[in-house]
Coordinates of C-alpha atoms and ligand atoms in Angstrom, one line a residue:
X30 CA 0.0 0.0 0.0
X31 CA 1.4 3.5 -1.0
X32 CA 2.0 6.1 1.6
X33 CA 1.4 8.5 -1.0
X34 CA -2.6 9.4 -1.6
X35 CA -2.6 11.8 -4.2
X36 CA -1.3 14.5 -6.7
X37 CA -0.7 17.5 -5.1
X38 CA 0.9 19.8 -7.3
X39 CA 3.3 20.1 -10.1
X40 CA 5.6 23.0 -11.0
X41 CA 6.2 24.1 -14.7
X42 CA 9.0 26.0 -15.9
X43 CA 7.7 28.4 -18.9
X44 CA 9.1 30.5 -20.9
X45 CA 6.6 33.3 -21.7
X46 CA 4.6 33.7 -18.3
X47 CA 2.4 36.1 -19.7
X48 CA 0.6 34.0 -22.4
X49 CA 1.1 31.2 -19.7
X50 CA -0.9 32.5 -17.7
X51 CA -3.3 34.2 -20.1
X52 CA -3.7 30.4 -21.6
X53 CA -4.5 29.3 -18.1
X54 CA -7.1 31.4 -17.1
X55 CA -9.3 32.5 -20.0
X56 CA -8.9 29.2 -21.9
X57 CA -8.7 26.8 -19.2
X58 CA -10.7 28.3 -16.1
X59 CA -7.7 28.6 -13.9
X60 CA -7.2 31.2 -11.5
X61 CA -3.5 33.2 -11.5
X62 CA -2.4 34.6 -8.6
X63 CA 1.3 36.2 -9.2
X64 CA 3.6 35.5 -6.2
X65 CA 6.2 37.8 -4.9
X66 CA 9.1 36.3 -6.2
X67 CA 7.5 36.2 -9.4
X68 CA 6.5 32.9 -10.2
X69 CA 2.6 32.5 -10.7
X70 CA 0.6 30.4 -8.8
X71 CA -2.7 28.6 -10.7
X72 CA -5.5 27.7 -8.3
X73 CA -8.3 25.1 -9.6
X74 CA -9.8 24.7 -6.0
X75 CA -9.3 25.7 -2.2
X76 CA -5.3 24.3 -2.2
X77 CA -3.1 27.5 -2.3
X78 CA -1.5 26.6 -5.3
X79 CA -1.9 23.3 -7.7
X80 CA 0.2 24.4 -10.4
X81 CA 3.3 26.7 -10.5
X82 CA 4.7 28.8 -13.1
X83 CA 8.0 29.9 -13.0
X84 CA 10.5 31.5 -15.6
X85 CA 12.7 29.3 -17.2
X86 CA 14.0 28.3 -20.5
X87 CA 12.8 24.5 -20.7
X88 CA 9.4 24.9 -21.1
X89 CA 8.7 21.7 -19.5
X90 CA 7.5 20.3 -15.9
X91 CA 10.1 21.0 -12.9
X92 CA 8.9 19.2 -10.1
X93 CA 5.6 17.0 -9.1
X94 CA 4.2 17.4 -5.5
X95 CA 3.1 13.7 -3.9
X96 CA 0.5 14.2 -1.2
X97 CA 0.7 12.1 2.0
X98 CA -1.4 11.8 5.1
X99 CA 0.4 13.0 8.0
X100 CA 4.0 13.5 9.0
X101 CA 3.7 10.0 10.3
X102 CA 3.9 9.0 6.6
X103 CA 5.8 11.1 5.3
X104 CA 8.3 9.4 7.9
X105 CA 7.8 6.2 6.6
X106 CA 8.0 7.4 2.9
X107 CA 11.6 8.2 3.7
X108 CA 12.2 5.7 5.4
X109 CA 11.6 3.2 2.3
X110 CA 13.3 5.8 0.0
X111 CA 16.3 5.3 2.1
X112 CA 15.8 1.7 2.2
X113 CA 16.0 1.3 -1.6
X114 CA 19.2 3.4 -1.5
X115 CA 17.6 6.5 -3.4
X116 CA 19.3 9.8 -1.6
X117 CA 16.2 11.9 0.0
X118 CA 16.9 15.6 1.4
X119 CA 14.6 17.2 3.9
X120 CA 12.8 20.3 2.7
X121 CA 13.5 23.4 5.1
X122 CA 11.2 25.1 6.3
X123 CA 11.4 27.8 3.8
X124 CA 11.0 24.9 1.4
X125 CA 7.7 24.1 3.0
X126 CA 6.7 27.7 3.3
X127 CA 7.5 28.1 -0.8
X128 CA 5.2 25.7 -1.1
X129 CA 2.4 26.3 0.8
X130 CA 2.8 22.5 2.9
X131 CA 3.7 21.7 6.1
X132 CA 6.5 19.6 5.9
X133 CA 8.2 17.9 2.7
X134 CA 10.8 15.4 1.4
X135 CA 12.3 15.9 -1.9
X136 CA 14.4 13.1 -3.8
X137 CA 14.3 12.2 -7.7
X138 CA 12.8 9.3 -9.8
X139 CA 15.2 7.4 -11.7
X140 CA 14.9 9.6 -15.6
X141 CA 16.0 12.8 -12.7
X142 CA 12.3 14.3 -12.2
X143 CA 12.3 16.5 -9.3
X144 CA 10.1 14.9 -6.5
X145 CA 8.8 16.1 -3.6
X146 CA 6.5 14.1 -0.7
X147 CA 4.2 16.5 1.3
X148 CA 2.1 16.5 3.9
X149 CA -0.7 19.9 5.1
X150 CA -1.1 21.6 2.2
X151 CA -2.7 24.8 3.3
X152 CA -6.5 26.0 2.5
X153 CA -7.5 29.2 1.5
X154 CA -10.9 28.8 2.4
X155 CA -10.7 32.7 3.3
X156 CA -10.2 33.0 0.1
X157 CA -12.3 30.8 -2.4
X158 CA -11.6 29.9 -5.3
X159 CA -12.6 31.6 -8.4
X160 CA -12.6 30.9 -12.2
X161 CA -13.7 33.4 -14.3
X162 CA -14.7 30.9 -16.4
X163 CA -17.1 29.8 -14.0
X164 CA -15.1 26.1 -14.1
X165 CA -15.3 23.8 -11.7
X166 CA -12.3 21.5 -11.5
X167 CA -12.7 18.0 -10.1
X168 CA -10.1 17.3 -7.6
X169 CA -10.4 16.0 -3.7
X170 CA -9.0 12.9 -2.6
X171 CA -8.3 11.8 -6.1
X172 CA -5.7 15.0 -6.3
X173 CA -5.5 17.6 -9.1
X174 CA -5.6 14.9 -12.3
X175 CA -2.5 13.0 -13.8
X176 CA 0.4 13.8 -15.8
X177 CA 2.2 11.5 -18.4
X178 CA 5.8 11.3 -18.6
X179 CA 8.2 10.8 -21.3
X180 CA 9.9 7.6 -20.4
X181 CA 13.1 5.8 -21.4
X182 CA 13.2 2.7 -19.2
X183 CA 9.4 1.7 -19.3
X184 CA 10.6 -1.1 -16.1
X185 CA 13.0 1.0 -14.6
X186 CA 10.1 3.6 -14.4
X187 CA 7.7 1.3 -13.5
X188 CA 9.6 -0.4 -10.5
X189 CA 10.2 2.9 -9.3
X190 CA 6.7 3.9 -8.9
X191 CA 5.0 0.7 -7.8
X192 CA 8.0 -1.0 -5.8
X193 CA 9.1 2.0 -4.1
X194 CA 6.5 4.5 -3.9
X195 CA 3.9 1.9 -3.4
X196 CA 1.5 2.9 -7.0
X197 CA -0.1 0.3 -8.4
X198 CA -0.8 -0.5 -12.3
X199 CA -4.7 -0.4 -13.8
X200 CA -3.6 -1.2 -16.8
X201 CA -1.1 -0.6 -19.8
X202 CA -1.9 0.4 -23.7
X203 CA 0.0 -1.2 -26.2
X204 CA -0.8 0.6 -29.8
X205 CA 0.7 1.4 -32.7
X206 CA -0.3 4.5 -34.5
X207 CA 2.2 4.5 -37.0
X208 CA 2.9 1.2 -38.6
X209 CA 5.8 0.1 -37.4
X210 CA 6.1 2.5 -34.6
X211 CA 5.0 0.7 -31.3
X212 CA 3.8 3.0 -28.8
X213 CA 4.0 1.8 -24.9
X214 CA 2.3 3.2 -21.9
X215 CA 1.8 2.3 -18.3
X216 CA -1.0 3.9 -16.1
X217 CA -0.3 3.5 -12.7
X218 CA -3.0 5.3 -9.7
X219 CA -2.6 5.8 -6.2
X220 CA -6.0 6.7 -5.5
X221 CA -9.4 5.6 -6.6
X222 CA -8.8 8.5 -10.2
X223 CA -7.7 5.8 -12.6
X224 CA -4.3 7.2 -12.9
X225 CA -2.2 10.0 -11.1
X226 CA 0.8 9.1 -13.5
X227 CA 1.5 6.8 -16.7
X228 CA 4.8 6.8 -18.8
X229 CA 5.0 7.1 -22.5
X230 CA 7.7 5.0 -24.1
X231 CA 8.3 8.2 -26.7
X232 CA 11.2 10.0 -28.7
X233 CA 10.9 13.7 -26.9
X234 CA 13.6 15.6 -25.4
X235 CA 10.7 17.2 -22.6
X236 CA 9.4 14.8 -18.9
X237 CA 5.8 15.8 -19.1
X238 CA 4.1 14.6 -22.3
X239 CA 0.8 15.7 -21.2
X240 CA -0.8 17.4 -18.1
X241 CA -4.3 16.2 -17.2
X242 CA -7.2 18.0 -15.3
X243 CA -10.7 17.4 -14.7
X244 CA -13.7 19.7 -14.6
X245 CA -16.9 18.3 -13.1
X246 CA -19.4 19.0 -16.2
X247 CA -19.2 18.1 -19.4
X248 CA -20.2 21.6 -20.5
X249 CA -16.9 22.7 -19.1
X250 CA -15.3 20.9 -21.4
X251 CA -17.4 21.9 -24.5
X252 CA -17.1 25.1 -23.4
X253 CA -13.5 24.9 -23.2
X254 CA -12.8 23.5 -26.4
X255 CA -14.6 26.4 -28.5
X256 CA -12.6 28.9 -26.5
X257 CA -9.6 27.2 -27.5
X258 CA -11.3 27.0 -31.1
X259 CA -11.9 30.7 -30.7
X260 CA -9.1 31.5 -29.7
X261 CA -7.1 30.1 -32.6
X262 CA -5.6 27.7 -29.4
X263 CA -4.2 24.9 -31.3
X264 CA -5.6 21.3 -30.1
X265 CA -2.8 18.6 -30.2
X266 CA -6.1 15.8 -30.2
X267 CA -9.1 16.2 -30.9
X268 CA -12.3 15.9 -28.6
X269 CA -12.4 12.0 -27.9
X270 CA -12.8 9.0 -25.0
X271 CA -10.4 7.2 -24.0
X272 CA -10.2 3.5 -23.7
X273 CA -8.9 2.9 -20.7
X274 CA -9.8 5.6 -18.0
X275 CA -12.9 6.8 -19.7
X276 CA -12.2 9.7 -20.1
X277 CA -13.9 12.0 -22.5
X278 CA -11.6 15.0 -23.3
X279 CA -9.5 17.1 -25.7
X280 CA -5.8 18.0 -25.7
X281 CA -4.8 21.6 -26.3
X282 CA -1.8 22.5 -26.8
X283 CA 0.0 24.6 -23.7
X284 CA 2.1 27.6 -25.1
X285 CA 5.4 25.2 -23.6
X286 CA 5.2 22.9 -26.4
X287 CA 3.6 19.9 -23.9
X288 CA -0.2 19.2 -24.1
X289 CA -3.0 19.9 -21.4
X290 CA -5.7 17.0 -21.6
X291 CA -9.1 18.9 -20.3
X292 CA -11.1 16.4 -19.6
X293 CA -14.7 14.8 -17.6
X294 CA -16.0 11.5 -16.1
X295 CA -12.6 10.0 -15.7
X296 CA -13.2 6.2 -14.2
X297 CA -12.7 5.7 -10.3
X298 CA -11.3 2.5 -9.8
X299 CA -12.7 0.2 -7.1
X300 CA -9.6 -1.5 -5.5
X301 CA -11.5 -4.2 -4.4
X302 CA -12.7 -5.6 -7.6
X303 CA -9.5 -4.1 -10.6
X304 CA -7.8 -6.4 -12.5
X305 CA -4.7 -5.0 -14.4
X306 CA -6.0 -4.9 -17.9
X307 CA -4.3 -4.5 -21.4
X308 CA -5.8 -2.3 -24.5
X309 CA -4.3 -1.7 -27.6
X310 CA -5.9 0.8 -28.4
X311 CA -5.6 4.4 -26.5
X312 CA -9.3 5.5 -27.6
X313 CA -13.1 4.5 -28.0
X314 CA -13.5 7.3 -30.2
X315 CA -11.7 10.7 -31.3
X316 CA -9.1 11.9 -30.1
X317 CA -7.5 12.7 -33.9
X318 CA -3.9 13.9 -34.1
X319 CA -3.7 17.2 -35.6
X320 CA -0.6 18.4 -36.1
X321 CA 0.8 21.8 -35.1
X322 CA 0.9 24.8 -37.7
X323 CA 4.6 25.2 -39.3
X324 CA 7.0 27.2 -37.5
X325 CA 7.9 30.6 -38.9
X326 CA 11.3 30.0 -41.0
X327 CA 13.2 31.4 -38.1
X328 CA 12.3 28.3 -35.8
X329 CA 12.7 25.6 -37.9
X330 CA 14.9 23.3 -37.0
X331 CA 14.2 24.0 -33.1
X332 CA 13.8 20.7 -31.5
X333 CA 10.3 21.2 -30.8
X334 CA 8.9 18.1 -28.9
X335 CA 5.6 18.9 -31.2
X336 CA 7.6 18.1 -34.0
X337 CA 9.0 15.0 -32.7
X338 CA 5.5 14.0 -32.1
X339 CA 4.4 14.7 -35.7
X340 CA 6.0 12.3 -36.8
X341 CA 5.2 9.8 -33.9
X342 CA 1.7 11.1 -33.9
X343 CA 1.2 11.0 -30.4
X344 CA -1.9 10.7 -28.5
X345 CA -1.0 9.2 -25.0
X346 CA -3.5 8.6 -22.8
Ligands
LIG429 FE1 -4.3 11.7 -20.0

């Protein structure tokens, strides 16, 4: 059983905060509030912050946030970290304040993601949340969604997660969308949300392949998806369901290059009852690859993970 109960938050490093957070909050129903040292915090319910923005060149996730119980098992999270010889720092106090937590391990997953293990997030109930998109996210005990994470070593990866941090597969998707071009992914869930985490056996230089959250209506999503439309946003996949977790969703594309999945009526999994299951396909219906418009002629030939994709066709689940 894992210590770890849910998906607490995730940092990304961007490099145009502005449209960031422009993207965020008119097309996504996503509330930015800027921080002090400059970073922007995006709220989706009463946590203090879910997702980060800060400045950066990489345009790609910087950390993931693992929620625990109690310091109790946060204890016992190093303790097994330790165990399986993996070198864990304590976070400082300042560390914990940054984040908005009250107390915090950090340590990295085998392909070098900044991790972090936290336990008291802080509530602004003060201080409700508000989308001016009138959105309402679907979070809770099942955390703030999933992400999906480009992977080299699929096992490596996957004893990581489920040996040491206790996850536990539902199932895997074996599919090949270009002849001759398996794609591999494993969905792994700590929490009754199908998955908090799968990794995508792709060729991209970026960690986060996609970036899922879920709102509780699927009006929010319709409406979402002709403000992206509007907007000239450009979506990565189309509006589909997917195969395995259900979920009916569609994938713009984030100004960083990685895709956000926006999605409703993910499957809860009942412990009692899963079996790991096997699909080889990653949707029921939808979910069409478009690719991106052409860069202007000064960009090309920037690696562009988009690019890479083009010519995987990607559509991870
Ligand atoms: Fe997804």
């Amino acid at each position: 059983m894992t210590p770890i109960q849910a998906l607490g938050y995730v940092g990304l490093e961007v490099s145009d905060l502005d449209k960031w957070s422009q993207f965020a909050a008119d097309l996504l129903g996503l509330q930015p509030v800027p921080r002090a040292d400059g970073a922007v915090d995006l709220r989706m319910d009463a946590y203090a912050t879910r997702l980060r923005l800060t400045q950066g060149t990489e345009d790609d996730i910087d950390y993931v946030g693992w929620e625990v119980r109690d310091a109790g098992a946060l204890a016992l999270l190093k303790t097994r970290l330790v165990h399986h010889g993996v070198r864990v720092s304590e976070g400082t106090a300042a560390d914990a304040a940054n984040r908005y937590v009250t107390g915090l391990i950090c340590f990295d997953d085998p392909e070098g993601l900044r991790s972090e293990a936290y336990f008291g997030p802080l509530q602004r109930t003060d201080d409700p949340f508000v989308s001016s998109r009138g959105v309402s996210f679907k979070t809770g005990r099942g955390g703030l969604g999933h992400v999906v994470l480009v992977t080299k070593d699929m096992a490596a990866q996957e004893a990581f997660y489920t040996d040491i941090l206790g996850f536990r597969v539902s199932d895997y998707i074996h599919t090949e969308v270009v002849p001759g071009k398996p794609l591999d992914l494993t969905f792994m869930r700590c929490n009754a949300r199908h998955h908090s985490i799968a990794l995508a056996h792709l060729p991209l230089k970026k960690k986060l392949q996609h970036l899922m959250i879920e709102v509780r209506s699927v009006d929010d999503v319709g409406r979402a998806l002709y403000r992206c439309m509007d907007a000239g946003q450009h979506i990565s996949l189309t509006l589909g369901r997917h195969s395995n977790d259900d979920m009916l969703s569609f994938y713009p594309l984030s100004p960083s290059g990685f895709d956000i999945e926006y999605g409703w009526a993910g499957l809860e999994v009942d412990d009692d009852t899963w079996h790991v299951l096997r699909h080889d396909t990653n949707s029921a219906w939808g979910h069409r690859y478009q690719r991106p418009p052409r860069p202007a002629k000064s960009e090309e030939g920037a690696s562009s993970p988009v690019m890479a994709l083009s010519k995987e066709r990607q559509s991870a689940g």
